[in-house]
PDB file of C-alpha atoms in Angstrom:
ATOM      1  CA  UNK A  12     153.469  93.285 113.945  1.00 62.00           C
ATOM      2  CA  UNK A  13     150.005  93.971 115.500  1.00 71.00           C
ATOM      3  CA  UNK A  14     150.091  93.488 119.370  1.00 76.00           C
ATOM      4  CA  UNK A  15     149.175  90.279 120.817  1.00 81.00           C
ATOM      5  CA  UNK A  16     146.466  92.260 123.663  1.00 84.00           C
ATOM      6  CA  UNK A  17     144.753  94.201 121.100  1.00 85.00           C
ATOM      7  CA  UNK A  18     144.372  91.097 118.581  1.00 86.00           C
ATOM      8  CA  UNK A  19     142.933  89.118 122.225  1.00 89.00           C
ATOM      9  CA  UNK A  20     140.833  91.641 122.898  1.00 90.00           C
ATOM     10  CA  UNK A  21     139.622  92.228 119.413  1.00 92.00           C
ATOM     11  CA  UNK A  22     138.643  89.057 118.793  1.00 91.00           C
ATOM     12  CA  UNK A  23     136.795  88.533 121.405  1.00 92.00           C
ATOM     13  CA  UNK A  24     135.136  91.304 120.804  1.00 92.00           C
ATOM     14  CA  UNK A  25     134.517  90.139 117.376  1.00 92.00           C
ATOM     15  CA  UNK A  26     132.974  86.745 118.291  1.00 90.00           C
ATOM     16  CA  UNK A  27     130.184  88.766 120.126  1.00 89.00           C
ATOM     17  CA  UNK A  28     126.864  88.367 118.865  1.00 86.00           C
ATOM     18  CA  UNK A  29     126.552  92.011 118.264  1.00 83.00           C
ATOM     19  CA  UNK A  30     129.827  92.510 115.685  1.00 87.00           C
ATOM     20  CA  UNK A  31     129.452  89.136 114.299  1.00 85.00           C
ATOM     21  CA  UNK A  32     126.226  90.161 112.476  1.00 82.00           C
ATOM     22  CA  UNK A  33     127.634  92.454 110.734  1.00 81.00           C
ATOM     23  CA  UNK A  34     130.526  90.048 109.590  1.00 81.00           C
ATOM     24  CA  UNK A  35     127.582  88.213 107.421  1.00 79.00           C
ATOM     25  CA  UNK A  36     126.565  90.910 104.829  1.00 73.00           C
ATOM     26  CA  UNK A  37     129.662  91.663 103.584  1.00 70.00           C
ATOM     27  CA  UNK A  38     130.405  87.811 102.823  1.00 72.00           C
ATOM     28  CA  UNK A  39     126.933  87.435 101.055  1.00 77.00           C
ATOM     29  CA  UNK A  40     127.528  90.541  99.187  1.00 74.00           C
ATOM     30  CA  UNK A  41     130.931  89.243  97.834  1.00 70.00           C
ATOM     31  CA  UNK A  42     129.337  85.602  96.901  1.00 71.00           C
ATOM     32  CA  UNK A  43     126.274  86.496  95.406  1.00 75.00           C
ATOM     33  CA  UNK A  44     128.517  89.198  93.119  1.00 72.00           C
ATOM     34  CA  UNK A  45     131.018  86.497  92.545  1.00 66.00           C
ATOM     35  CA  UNK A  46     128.123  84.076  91.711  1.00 67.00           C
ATOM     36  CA  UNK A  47     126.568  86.213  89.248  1.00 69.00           C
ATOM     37  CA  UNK A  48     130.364  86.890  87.506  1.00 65.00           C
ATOM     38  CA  UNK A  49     131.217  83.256  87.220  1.00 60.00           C
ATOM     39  CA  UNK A  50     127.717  82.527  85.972  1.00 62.00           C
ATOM     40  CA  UNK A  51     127.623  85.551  83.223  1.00 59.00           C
ATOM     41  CA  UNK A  52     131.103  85.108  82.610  1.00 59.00           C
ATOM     42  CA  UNK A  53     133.775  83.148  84.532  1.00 54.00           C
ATOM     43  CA  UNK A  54     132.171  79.855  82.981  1.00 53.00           C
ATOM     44  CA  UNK A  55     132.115  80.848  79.598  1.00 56.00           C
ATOM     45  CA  UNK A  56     136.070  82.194  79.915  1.00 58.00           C
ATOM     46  CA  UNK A  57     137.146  79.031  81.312  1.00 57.00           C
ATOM     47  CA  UNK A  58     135.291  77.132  79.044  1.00 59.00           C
ATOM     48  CA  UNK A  59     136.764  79.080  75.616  1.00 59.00           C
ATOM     49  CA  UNK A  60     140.039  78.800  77.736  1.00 56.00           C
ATOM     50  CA  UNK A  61     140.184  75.144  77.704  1.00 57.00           C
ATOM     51  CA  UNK A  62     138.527  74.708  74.193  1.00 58.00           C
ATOM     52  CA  UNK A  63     141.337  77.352  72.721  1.00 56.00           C
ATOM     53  CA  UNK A  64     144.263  75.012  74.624  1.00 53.00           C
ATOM     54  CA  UNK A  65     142.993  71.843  73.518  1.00 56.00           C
ATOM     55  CA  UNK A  66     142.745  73.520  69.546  1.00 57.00           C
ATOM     56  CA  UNK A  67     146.291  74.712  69.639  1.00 54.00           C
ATOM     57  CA  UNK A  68     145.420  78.605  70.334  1.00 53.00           C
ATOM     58  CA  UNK A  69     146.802  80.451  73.185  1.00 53.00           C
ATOM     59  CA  UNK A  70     144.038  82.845  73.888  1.00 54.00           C
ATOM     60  CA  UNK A  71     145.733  86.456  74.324  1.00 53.00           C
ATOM     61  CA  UNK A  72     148.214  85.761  71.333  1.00 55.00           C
ATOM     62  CA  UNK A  73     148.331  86.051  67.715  1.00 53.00           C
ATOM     63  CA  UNK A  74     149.250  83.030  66.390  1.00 55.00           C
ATOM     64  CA  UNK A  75     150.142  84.469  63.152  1.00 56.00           C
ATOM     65  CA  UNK A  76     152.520  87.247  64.385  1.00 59.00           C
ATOM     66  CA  UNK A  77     153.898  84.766  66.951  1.00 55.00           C
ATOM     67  CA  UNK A  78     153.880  81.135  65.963  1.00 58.00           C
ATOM     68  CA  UNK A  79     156.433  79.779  67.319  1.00 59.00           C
ATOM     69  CA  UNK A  80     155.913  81.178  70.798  1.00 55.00           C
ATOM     70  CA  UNK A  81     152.187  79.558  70.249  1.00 55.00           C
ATOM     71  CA  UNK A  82     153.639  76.176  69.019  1.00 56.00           C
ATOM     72  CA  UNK A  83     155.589  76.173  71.997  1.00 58.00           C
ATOM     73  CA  UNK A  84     152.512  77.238  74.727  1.00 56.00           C
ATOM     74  CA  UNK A  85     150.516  74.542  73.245  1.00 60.00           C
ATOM     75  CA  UNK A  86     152.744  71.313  73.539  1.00 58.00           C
ATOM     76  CA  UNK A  87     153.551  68.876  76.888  1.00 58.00           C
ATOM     77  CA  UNK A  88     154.752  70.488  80.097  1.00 57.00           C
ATOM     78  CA  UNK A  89     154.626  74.184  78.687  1.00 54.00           C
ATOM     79  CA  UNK A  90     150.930  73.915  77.749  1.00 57.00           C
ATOM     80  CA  UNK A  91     150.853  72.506  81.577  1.00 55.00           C
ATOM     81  CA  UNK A  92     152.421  75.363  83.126  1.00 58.00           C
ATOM     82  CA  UNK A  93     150.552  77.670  81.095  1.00 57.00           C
ATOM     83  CA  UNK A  94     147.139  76.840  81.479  1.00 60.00           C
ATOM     84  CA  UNK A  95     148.494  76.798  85.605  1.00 61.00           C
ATOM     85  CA  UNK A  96     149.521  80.267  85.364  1.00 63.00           C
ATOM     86  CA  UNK A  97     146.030  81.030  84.260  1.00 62.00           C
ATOM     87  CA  UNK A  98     144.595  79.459  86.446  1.00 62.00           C
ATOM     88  CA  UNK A  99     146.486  80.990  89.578  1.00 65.00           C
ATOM     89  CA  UNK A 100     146.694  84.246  88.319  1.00 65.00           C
ATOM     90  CA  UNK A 101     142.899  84.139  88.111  1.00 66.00           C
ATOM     91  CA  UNK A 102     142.585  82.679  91.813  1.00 67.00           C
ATOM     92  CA  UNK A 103     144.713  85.513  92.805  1.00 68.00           C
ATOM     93  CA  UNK A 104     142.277  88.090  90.839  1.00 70.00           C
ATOM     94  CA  UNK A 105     139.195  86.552  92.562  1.00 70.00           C
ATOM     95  CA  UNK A 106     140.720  86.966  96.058  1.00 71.00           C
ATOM     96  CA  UNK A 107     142.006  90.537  95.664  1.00 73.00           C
ATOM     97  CA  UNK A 108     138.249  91.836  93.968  1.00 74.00           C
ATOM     98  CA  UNK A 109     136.426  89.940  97.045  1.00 72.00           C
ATOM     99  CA  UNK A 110     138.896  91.347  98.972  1.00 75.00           C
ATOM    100  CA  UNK A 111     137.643  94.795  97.863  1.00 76.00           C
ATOM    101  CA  UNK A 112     134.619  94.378  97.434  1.00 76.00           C
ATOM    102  CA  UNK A 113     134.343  93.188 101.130  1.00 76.00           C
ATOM    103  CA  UNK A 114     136.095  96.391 102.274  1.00 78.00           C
ATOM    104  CA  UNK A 115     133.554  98.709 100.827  1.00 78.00           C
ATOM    105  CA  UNK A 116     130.747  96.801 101.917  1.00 77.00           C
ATOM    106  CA  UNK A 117     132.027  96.787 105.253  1.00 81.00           C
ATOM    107  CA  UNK A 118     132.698 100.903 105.435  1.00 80.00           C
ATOM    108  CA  UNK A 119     128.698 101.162 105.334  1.00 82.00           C
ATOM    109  CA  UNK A 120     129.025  99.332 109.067  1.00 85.00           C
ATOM    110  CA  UNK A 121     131.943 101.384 109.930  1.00 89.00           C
ATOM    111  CA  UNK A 122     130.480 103.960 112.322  1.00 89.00           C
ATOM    112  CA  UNK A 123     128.408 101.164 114.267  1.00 90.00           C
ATOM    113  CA  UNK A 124     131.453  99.132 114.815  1.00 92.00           C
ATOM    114  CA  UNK A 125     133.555 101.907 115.474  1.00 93.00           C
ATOM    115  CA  UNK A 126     130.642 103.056 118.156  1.00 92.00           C
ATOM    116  CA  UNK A 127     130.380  99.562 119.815  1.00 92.00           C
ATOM    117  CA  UNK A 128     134.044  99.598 120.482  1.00 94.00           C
ATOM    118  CA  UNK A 129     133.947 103.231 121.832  1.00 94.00           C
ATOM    119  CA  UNK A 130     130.826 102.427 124.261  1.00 93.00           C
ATOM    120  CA  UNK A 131     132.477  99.259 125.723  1.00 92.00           C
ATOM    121  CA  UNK A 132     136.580 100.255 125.924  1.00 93.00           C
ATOM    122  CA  UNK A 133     136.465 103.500 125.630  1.00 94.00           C
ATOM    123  CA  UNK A 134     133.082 105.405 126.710  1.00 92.00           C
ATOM    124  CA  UNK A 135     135.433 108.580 127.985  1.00 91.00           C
ATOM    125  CA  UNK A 136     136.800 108.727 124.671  1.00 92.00           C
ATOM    126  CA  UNK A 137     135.290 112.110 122.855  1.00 89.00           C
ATOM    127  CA  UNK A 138     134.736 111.478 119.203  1.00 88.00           C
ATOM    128  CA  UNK A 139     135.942 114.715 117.374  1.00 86.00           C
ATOM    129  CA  UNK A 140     134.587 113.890 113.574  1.00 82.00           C
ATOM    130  CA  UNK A 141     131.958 116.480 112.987  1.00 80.00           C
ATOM    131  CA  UNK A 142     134.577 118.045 110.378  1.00 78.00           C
ATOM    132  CA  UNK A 143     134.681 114.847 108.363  1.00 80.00           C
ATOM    133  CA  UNK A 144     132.371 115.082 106.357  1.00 77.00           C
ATOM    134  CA  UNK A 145     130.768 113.068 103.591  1.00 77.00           C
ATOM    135  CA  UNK A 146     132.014 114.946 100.926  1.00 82.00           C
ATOM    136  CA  UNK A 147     135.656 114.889 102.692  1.00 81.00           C
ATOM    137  CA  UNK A 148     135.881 111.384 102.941  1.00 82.00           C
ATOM    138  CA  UNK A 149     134.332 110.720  99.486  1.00 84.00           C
ATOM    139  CA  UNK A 150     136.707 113.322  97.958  1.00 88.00           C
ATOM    140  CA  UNK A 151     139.847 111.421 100.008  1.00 87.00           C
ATOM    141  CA  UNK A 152     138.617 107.623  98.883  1.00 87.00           C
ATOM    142  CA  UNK A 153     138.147 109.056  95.189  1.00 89.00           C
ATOM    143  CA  UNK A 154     142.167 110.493  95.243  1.00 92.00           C
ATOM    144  CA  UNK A 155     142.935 106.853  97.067  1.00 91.00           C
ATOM    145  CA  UNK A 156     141.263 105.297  93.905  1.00 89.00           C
ATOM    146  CA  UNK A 157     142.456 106.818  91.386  1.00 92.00           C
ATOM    147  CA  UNK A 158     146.193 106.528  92.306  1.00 94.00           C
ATOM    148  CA  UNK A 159     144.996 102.841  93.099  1.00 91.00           C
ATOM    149  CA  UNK A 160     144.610 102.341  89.408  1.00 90.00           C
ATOM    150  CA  UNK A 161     147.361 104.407  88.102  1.00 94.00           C
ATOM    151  CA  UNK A 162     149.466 102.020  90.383  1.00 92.00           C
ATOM    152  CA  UNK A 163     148.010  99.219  88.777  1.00 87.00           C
ATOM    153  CA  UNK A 164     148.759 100.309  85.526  1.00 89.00           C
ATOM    154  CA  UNK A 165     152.515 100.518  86.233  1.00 92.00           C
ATOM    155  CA  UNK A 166     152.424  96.814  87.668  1.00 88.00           C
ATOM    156  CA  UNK A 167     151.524  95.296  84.400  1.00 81.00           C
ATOM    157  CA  UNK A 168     154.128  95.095  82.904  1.00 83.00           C
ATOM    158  CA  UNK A 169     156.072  93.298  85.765  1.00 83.00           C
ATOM    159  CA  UNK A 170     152.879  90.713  85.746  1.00 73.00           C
ATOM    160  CA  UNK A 171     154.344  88.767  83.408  1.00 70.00           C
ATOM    161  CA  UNK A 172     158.116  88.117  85.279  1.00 73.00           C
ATOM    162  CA  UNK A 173     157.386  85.352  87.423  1.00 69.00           C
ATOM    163  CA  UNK A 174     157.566  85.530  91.221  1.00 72.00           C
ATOM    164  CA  UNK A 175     157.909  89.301  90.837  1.00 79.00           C
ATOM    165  CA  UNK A 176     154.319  88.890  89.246  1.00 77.00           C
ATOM    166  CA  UNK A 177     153.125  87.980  93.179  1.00 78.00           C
ATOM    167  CA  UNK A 178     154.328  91.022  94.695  1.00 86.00           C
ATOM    168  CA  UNK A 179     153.478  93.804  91.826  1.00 86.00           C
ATOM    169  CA  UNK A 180     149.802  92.977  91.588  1.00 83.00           C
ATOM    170  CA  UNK A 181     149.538  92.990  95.486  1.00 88.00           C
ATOM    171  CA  UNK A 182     151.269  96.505  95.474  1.00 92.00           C
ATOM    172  CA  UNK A 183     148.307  98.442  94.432  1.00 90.00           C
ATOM    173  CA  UNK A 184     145.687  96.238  96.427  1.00 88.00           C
ATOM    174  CA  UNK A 185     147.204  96.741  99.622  1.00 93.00           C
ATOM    175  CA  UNK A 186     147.936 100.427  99.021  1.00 94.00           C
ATOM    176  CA  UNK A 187     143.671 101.016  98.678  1.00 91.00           C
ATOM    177  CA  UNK A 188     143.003  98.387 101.376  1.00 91.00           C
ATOM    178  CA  UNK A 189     145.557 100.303 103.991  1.00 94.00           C
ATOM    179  CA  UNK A 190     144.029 103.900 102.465  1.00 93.00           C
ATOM    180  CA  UNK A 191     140.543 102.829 102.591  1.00 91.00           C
ATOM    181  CA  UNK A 192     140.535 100.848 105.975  1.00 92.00           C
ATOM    182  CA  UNK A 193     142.657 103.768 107.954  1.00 94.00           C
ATOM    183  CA  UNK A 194     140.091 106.343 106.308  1.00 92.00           C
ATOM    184  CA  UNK A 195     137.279 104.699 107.300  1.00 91.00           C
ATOM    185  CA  UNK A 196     138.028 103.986 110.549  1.00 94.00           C
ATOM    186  CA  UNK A 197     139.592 107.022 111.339  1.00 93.00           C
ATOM    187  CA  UNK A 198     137.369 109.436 109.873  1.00 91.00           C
ATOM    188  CA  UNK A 199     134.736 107.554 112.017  1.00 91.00           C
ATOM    189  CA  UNK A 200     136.756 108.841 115.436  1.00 93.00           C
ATOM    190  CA  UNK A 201     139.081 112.049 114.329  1.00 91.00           C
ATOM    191  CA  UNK A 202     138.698 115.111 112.842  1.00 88.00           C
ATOM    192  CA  UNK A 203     140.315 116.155 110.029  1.00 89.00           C
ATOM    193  CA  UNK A 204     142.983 117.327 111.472  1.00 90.00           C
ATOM    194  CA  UNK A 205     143.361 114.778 114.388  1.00 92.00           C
ATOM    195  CA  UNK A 206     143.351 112.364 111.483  1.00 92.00           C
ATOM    196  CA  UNK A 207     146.555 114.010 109.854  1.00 92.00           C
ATOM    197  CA  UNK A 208     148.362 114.252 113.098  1.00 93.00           C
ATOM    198  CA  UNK A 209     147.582 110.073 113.930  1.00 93.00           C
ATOM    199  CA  UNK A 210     148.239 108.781 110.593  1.00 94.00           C
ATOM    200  CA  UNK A 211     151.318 110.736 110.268  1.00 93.00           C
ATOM    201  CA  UNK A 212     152.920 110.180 114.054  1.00 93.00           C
ATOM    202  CA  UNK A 213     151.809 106.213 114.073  1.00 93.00           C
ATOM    203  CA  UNK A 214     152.370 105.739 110.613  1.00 93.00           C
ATOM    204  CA  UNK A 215     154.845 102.624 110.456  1.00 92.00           C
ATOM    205  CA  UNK A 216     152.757 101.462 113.108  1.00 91.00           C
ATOM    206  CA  UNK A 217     149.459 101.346 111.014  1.00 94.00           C
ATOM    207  CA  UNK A 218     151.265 100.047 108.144  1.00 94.00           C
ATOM    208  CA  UNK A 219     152.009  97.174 110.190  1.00 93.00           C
ATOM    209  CA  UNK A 220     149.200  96.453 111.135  1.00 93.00           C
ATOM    210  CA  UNK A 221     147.328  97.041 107.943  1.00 94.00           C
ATOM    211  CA  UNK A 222     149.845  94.526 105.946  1.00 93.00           C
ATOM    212  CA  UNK A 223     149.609  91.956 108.218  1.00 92.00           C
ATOM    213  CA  UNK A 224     146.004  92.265 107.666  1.00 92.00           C
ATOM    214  CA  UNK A 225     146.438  92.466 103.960  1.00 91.00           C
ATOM    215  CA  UNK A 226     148.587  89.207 104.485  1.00 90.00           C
ATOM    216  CA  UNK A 227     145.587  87.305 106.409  1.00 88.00           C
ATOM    217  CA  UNK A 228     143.230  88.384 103.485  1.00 84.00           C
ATOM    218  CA  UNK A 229     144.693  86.982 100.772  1.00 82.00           C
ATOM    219  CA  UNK A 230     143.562  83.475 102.216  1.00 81.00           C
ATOM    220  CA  UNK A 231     140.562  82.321 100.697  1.00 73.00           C
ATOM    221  CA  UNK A 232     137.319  83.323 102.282  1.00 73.00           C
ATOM    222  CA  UNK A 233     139.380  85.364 105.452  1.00 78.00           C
ATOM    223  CA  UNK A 234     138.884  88.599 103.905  1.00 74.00           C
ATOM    224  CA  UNK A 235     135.761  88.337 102.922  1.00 74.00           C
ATOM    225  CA  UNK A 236     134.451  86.746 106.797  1.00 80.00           C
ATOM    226  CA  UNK A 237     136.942  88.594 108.835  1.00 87.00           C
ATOM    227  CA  UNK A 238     136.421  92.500 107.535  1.00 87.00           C
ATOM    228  CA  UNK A 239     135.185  93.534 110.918  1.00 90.00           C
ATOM    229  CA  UNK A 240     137.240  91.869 113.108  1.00 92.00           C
ATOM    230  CA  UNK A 241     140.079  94.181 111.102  1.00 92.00           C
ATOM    231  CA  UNK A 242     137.892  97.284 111.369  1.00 93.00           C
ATOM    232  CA  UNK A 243     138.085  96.277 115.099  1.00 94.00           C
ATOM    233  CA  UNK A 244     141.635  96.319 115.262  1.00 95.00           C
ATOM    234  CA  UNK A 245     142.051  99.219 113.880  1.00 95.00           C
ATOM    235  CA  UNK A 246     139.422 100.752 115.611  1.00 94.00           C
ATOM    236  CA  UNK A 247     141.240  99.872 118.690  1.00 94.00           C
ATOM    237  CA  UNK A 248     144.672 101.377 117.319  1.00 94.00           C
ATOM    238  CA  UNK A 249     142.974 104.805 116.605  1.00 95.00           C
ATOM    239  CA  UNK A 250     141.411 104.704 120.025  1.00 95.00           C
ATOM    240  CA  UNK A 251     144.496 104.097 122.143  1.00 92.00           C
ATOM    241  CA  UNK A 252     146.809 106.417 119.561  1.00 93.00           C
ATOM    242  CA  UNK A 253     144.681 109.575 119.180  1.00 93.00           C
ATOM    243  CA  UNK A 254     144.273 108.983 123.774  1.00 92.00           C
ATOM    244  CA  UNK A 255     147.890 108.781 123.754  1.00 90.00           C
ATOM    245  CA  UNK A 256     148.051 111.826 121.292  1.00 88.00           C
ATOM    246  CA  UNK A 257     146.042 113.906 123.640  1.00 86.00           C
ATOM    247  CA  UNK A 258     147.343 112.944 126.934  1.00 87.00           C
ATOM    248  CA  UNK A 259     151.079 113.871 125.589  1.00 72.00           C
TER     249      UNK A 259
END
């Protein structure tokens, strides 16, 4: 679990004027993208949804090579729970994408944030990330990516077993929202090599901290409004780590 001191202290350093302007791009980025989706598409898909249901089709299935499977999706309570499942599992969809979508918006503010917390905690603290370069971190967020979606691919199958569904298409989001947030952050503050050393020495700890994010996220709207504050936190954790790291 994250400690109670650094979630005080980053908060209120999050309710500053200065951090919480930077907490409003990333949520109008997110809406106007999801606004543009649901107009271009999510209306249309709900609406042929709906129409399909009320027709006796089950969109996704072949009512010809499975018709009694179809009869049975289409009648009383398991047309009910079906069109439900749809429903949630597209909820679920639209939280995780904002959810990403919110964390690469907010890596643009990354080095600001990261320098606001240094000048105000931390204004001894020598920043050692000339090494970390743009092509590094690219090159590191590209790897995260693609093992992001070769993750996802191996959940799909397990979307379909219900409650197991929850947890295996949350596996591969919090993998790139743990990568990407500790890379960010880090590579704002470490070098290379001090980055290795941290991540490697404190890693259960930033796991913990990173799911319990993840966990906080996954409630509507919070991960799209509170990306910085979690930068902050984080921020804070590489700060008092890497001083502990060089003090030892």
């Amino acid at each position: 679990m994250i400690n109670t001191t650094l979630v005080q202290k980053s908060f209120t350093d999050f309710l500053s004027p200065k951090f919480l302007k930077y907490s409003i791009l990333p949520f109008i980025v997110s809406f106007a993208i999801f606004a543009y989706l649901y107009m271009d598409f999510g209306a249309d898909a709900i609406s042929s949804f709906k129409q399909s249901m009320e027709n006796g089709v089950v969109p996704f299935l072949d009512p010809e090579e499975y018709p009694i499977l179809t009869y049975i999706l289409t009648i009383g309570i398991f047309k009910w729970l079906f069109s439900l499942f749809f429903y949630l599992v597209g909820a679920v969809a639209v939280i995780l994408l904002s959810v990403l979508i919110s964390v690469i918006v907010i890596g643009f503010f990354t080095p600001m944030i990261v320098k606001g917390i240094r000048q105000k905690h931390y204004p001894d603290f020598i920043m050692k990330n000339d090494n970390f370069s743009a092509i590094h971190t690219l090159w590191h967020f590209a790897k995260t990516f693609v093992i992001f979606i070769l993750l996802f691919l191996i959940m799909i199958p397990f979307l379909f077993i219900p409650a197991v569904n929850f947890i295996a298409i949350n596996i591969p989001f919090y993998y790139l929202f743990h990568n990407f947030l500790v890379l960010d952050v880090g590579s704002s503050i470490n070098s290379q090599e001090e980055f290795k050393t941290v991540t490697k020495k404190y890693k259960l700890k930033l796991r913990s901290t990173t799911l319990t994010l993840f966990g906080f996220s996954l409630i509507p709207l919070v991960g799209m409004l509170f990306q910085v504050l979690f930068v902050i936190i984080l921020a804070h954790q590489f700060f008092t780590r890497t001083t502990e790291l060089r003090t030892a």
